[in-house]
PDB file of C-alpha atoms in Angstrom:
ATOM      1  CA  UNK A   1     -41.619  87.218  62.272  1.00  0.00           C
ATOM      2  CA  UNK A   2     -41.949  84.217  63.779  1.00  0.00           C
ATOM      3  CA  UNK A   3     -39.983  81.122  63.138  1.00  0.00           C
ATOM      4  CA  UNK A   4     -40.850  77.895  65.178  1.00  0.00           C
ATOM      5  CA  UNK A   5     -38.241  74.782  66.050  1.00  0.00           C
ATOM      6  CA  UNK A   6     -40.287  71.753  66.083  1.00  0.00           C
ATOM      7  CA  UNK A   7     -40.965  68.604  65.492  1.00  0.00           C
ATOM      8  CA  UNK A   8     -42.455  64.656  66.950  1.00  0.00           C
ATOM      9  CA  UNK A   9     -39.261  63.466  67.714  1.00  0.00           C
ATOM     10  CA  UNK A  10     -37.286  64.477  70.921  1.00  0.00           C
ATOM     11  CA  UNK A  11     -33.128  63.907  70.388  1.00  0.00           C
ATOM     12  CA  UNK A  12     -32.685  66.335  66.891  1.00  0.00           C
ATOM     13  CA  UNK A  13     -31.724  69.028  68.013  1.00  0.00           C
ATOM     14  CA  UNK A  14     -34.651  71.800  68.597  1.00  0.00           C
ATOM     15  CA  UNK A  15     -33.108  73.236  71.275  1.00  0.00           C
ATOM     16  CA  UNK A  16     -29.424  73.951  69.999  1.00  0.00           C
ATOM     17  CA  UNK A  17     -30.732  75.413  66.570  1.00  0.00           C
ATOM     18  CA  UNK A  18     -33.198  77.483  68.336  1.00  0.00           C
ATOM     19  CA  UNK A  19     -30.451  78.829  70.504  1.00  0.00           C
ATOM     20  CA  UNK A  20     -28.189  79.329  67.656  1.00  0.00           C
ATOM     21  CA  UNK A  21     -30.796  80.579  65.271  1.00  0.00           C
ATOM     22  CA  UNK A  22     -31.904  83.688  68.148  1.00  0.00           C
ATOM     23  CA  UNK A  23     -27.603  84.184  68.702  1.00  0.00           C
ATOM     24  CA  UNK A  24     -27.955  84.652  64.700  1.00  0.00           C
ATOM     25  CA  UNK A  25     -30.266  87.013  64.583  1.00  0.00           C
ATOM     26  CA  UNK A  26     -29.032  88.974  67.518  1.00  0.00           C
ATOM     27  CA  UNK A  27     -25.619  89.428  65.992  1.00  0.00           C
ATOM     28  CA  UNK A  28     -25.932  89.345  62.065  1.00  0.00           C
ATOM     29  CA  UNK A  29     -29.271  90.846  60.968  1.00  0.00           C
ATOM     30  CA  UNK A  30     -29.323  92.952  64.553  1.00  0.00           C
ATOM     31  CA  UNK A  31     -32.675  92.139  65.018  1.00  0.00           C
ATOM     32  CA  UNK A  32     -34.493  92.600  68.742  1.00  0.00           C
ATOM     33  CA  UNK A  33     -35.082  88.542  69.513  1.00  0.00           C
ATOM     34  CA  UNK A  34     -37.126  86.706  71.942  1.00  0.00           C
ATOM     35  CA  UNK A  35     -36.711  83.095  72.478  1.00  0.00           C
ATOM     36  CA  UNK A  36     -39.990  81.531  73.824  1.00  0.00           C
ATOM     37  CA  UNK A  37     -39.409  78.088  75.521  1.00  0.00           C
ATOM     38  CA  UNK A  38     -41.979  75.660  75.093  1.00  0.00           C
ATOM     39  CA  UNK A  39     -40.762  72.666  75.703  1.00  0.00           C
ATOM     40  CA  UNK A  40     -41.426  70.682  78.791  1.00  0.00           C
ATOM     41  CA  UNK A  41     -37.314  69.845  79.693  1.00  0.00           C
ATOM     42  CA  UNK A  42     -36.966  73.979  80.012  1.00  0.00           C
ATOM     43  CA  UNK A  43     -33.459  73.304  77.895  1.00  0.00           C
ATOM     44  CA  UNK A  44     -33.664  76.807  76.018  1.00  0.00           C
ATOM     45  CA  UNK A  45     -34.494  78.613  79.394  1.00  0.00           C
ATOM     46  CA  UNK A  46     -31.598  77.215  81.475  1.00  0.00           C
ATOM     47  CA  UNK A  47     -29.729  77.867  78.759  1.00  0.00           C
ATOM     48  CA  UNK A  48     -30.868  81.697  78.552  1.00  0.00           C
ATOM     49  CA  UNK A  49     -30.187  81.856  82.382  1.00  0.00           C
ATOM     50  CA  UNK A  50     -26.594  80.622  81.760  1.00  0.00           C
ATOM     51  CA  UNK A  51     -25.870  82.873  79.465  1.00  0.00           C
ATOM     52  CA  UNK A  52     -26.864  86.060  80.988  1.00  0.00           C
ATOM     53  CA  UNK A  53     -24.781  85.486  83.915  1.00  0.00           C
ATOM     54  CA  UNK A  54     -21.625  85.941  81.015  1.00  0.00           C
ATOM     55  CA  UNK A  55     -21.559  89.893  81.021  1.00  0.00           C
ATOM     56  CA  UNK A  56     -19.131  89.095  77.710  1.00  0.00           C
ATOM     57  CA  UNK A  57     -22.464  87.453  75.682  1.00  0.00           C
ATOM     58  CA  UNK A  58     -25.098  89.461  74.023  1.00  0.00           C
ATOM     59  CA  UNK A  59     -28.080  88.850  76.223  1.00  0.00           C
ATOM     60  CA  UNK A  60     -30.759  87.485  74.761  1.00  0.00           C
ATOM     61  CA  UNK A  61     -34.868  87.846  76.128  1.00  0.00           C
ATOM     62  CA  UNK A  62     -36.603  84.925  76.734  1.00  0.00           C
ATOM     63  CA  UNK A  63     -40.133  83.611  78.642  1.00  0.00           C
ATOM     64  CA  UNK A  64     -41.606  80.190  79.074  1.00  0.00           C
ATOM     65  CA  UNK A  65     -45.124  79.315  77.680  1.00  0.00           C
ATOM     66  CA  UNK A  66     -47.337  76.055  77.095  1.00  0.00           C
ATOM     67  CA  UNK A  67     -50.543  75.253  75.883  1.00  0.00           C
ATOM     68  CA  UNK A  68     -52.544  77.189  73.393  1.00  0.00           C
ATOM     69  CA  UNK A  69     -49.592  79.623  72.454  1.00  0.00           C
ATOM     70  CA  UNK A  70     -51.344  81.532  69.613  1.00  0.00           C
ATOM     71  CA  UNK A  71     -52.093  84.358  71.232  1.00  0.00           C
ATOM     72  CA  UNK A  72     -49.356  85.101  73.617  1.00  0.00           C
ATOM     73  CA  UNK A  73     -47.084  84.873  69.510  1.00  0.00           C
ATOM     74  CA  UNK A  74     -49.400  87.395  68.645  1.00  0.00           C
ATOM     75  CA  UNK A  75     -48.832  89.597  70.833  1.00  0.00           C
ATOM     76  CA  UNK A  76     -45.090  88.724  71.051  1.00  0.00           C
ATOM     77  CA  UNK A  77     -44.850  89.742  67.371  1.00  0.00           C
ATOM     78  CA  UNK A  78     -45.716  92.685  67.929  1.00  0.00           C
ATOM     79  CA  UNK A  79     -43.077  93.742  70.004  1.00  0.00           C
ATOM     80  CA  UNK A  80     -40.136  91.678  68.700  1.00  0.00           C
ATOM     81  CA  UNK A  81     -38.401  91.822  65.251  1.00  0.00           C
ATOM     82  CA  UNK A  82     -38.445  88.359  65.582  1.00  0.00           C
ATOM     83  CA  UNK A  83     -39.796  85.579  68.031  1.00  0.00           C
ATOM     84  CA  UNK A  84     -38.046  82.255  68.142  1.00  0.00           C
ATOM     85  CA  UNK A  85     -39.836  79.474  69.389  1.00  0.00           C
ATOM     86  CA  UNK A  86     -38.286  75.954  70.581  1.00  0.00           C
ATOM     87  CA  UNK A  87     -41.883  73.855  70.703  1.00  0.00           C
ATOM     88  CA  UNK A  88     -39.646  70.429  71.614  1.00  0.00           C
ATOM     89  CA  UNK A  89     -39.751  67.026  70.505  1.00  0.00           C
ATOM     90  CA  UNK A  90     -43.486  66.065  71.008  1.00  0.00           C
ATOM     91  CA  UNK A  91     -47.360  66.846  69.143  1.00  0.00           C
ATOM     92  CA  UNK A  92     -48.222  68.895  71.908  1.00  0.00           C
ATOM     93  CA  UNK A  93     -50.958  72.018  71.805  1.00  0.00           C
ATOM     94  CA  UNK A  94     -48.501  74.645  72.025  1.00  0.00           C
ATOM     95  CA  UNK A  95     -46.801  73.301  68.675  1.00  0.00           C
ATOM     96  CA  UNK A  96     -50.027  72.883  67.140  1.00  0.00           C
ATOM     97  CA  UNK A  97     -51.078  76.304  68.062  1.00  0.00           C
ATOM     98  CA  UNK A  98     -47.846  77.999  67.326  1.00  0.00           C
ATOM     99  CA  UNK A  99     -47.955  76.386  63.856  1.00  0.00           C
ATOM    100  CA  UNK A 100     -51.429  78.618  62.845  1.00  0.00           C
ATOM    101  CA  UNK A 101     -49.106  81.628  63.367  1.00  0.00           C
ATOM    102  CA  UNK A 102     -45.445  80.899  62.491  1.00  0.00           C
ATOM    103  CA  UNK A 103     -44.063  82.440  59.503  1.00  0.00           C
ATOM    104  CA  UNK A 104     -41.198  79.948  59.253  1.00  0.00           C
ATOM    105  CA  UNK A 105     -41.217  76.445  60.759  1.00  0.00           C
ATOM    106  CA  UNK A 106     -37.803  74.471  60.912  1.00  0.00           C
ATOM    107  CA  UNK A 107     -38.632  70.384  62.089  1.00  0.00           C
ATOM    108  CA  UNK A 108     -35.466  68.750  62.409  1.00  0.00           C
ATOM    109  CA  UNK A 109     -34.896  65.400  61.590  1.00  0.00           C
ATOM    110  CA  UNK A 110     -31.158  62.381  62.309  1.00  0.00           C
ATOM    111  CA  UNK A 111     -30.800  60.721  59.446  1.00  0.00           C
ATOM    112  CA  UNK A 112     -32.208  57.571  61.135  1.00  0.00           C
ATOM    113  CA  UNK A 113     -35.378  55.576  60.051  1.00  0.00           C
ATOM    114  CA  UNK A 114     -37.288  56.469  63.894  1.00  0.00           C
ATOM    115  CA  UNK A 115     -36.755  59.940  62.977  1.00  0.00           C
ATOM    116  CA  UNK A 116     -38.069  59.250  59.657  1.00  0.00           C
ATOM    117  CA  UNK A 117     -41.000  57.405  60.663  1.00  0.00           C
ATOM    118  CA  UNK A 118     -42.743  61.196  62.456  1.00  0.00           C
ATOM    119  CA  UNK A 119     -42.726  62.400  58.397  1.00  0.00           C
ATOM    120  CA  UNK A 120     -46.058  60.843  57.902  1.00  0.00           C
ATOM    121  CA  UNK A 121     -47.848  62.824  61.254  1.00  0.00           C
ATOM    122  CA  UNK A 122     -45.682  66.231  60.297  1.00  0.00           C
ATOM    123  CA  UNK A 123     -47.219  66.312  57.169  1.00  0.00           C
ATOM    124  CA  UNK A 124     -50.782  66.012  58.499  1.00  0.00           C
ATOM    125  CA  UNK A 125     -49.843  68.460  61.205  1.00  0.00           C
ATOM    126  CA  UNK A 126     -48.715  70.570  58.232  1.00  0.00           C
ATOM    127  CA  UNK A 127     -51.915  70.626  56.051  1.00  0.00           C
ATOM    128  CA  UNK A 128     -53.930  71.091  59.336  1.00  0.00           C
ATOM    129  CA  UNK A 129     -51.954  74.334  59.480  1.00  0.00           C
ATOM    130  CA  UNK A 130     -51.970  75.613  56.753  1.00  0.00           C
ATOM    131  CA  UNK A 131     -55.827  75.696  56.457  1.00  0.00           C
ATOM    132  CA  UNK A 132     -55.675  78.260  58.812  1.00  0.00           C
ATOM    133  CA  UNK A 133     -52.126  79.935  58.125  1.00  0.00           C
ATOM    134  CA  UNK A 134     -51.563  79.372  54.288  1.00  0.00           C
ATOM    135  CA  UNK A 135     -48.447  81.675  54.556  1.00  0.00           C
ATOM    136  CA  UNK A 136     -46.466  79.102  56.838  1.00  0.00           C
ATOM    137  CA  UNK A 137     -43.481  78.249  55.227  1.00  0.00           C
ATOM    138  CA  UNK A 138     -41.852  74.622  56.693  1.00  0.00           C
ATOM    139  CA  UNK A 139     -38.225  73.635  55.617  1.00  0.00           C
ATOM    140  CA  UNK A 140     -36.978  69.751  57.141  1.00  0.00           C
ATOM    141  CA  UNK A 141     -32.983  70.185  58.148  1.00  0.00           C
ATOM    142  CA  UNK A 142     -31.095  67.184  58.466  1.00  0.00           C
ATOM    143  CA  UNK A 143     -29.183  67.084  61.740  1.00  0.00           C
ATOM    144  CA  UNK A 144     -26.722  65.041  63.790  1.00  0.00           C
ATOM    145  CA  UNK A 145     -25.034  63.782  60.219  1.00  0.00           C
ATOM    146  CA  UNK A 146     -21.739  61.430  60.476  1.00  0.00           C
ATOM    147  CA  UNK A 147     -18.890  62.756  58.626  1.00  0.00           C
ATOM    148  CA  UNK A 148     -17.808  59.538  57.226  1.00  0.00           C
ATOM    149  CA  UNK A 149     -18.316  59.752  53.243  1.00  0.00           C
ATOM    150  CA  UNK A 150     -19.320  56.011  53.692  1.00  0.00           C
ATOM    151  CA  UNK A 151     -22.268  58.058  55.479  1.00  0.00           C
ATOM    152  CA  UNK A 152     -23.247  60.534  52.800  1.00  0.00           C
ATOM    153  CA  UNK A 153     -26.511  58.033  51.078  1.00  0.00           C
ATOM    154  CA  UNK A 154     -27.831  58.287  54.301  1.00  0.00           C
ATOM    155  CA  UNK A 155     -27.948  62.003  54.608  1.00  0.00           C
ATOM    156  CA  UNK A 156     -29.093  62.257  50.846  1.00  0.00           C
ATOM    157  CA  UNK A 157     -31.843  59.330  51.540  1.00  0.00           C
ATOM    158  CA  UNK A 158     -33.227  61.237  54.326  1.00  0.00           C
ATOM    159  CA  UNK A 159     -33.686  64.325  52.384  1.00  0.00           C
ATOM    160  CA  UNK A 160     -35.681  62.487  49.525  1.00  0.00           C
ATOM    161  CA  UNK A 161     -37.999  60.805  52.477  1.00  0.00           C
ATOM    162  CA  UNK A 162     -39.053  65.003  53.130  1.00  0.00           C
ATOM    163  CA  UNK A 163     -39.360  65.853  49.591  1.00  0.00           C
ATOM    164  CA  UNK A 164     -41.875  62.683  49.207  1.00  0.00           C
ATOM    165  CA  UNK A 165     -44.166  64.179  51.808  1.00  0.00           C
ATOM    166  CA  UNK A 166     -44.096  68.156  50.453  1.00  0.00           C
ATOM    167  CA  UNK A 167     -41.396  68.976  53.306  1.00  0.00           C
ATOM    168  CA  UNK A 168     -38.562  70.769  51.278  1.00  0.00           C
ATOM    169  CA  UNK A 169     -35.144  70.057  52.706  1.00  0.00           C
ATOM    170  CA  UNK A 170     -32.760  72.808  53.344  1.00  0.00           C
ATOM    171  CA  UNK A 171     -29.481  72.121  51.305  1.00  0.00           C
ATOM    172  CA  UNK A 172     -27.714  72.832  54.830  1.00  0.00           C
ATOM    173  CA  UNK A 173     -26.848  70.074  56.941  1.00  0.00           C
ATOM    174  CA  UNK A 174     -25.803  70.174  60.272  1.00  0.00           C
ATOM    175  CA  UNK A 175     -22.788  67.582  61.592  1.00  0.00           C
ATOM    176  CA  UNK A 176     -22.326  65.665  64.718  1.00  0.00           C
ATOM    177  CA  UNK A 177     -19.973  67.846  66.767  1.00  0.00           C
ATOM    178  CA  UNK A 178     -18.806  67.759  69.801  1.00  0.00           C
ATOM    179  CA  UNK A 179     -18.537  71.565  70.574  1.00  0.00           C
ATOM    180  CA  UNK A 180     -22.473  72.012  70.293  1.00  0.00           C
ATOM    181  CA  UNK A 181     -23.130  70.316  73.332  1.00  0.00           C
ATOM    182  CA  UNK A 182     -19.882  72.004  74.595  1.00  0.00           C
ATOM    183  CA  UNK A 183     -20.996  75.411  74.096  1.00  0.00           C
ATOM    184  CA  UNK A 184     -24.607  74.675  75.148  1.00  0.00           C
ATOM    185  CA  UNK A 185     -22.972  73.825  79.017  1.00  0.00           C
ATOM    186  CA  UNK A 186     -21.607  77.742  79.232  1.00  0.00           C
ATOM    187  CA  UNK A 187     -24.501  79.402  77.341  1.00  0.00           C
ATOM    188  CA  UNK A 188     -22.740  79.997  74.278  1.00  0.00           C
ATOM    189  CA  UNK A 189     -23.575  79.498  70.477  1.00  0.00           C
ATOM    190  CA  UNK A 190     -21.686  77.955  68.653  1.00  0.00           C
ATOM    191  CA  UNK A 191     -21.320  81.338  66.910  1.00  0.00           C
ATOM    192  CA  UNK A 192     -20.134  82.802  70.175  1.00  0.00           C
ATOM    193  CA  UNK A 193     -16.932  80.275  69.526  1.00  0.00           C
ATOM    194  CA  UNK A 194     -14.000  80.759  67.311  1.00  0.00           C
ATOM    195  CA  UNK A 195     -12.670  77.403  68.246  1.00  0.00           C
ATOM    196  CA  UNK A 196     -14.891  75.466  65.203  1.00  0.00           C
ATOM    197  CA  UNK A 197     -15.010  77.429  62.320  1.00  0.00           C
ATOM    198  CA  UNK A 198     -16.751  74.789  60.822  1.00  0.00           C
ATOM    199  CA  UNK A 199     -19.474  74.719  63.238  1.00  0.00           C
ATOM    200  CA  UNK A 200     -19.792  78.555  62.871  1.00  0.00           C
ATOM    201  CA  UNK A 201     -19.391  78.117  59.222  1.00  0.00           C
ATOM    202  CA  UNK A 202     -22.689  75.730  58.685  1.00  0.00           C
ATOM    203  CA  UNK A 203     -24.773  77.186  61.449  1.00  0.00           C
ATOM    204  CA  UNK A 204     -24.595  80.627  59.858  1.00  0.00           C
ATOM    205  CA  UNK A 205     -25.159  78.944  56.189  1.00  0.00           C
ATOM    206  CA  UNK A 206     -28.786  76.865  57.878  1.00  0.00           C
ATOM    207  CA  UNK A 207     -29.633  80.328  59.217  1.00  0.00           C
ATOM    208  CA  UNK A 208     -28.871  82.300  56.255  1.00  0.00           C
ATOM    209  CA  UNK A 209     -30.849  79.776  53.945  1.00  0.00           C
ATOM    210  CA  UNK A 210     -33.761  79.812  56.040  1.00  0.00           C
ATOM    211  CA  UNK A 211     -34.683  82.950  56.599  1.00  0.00           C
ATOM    212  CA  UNK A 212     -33.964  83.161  52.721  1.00  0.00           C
ATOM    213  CA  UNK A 213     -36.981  81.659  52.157  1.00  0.00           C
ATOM    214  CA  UNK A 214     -39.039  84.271  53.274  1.00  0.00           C
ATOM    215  CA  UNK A 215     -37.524  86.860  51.024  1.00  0.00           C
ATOM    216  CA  UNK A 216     -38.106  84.612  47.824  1.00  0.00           C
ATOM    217  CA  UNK A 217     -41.690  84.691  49.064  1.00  0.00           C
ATOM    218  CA  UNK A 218     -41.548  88.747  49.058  1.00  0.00           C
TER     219      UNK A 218
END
């Protein structure tokens, strides 16, 4: 399986739920993971490095890879239970190309209207897609939310902007917290930290949801 972190806008958080997504998978469904970094900044692979200097964290495999990235997934896949890609913030080829092979997709979007504003591209990056890969299955996740109730339009506002261009919304959200970017300096997942149960608590229920989607494909 192959489930892709992308999207046209850099800042969402592609990185930290492709980290936390492979960490997941590692742990929970004890699948054998590979994270492939394609993004430009190298976030996910200095991350990878950092964390396999922690003998106390599951190690997790991991290359780099840009450009036309179909092939190299293909042949990933076949040696992986699962291959999690982190394409960036950008249209680039290797999202593009990583999009005619993905079995899940994940785009991230802030609830903020420049965020909003890359819906109208995603979607034509979508059909394009799915003419060649018609199984591709692409949920939006709203990131980065405040916690203020005052806040809570917003989040639900965002979600209806997907839903108007055929991107379905996961039900998950994920907060603005301080201890992502905290764990991220050390290596860790948020799942590797019992100091935010809360944290642990909605990262597990975005990664739970998504790959859920695949089974009610089955």
């Amino acid at each position: 399986m192959i489930v892709l972190i992308g999207g046209e806008k850099g800042g969402s958080g592609k990185s930290c739920l492709a980290q936390n997504l492979a960490v997941y998978l590692v742990a929970y469904p004890k699948m054998d993971v590979l994270l492939l970094d394609a993004d430009p900044q190298e976030t996910t692979t200095d991350w990878v490095h950092q964390r396999n200097k922690n003998p106390a964290l599951v190690k997790i495999h991991s290359v780099e890879a840009s450009g036309n990235i179909r092939d190299t997934l293909q042949d990933l896949e076949t040696r992986y239970d699962a291959v999690v890609v982190d394409a960036g913030g950008q249209d680039s080829e290797a999202l593009r190309s990583a999009m005619t092979v993905a079995r899940l997709m994940l785009i991230p979007f802030r609830p903020k209207r420049r965020d909003l504003k890359t819906l109208p591209h995603m979607d034509s990056l979508l059909k394009l897609a799915k003419a060649i890969n018609p199984d591709l299955i692409a949920r939006a996740v709203i990131t980065q939310c405040p916690a203020l109730p005052s806040q809570a339009q917003r989040i639900l506002d965002a979600k209806e902007a997907c839903r108007s261009f055929g991107i379905a919304p996961l039900v998950s959200i994920i907060y603005a917290r301080n201890i992502y970017d905290d764990a991220d300096e050390g290596g860790l997942s948020v799942l590797d930290n019992e100091h935010d149960p809360k944290a642990q608590a909605e990262m597990t229920a975005m990664a739970e949801e998504l790959l859920g989607t695949v089974q009610c494909r089955v």
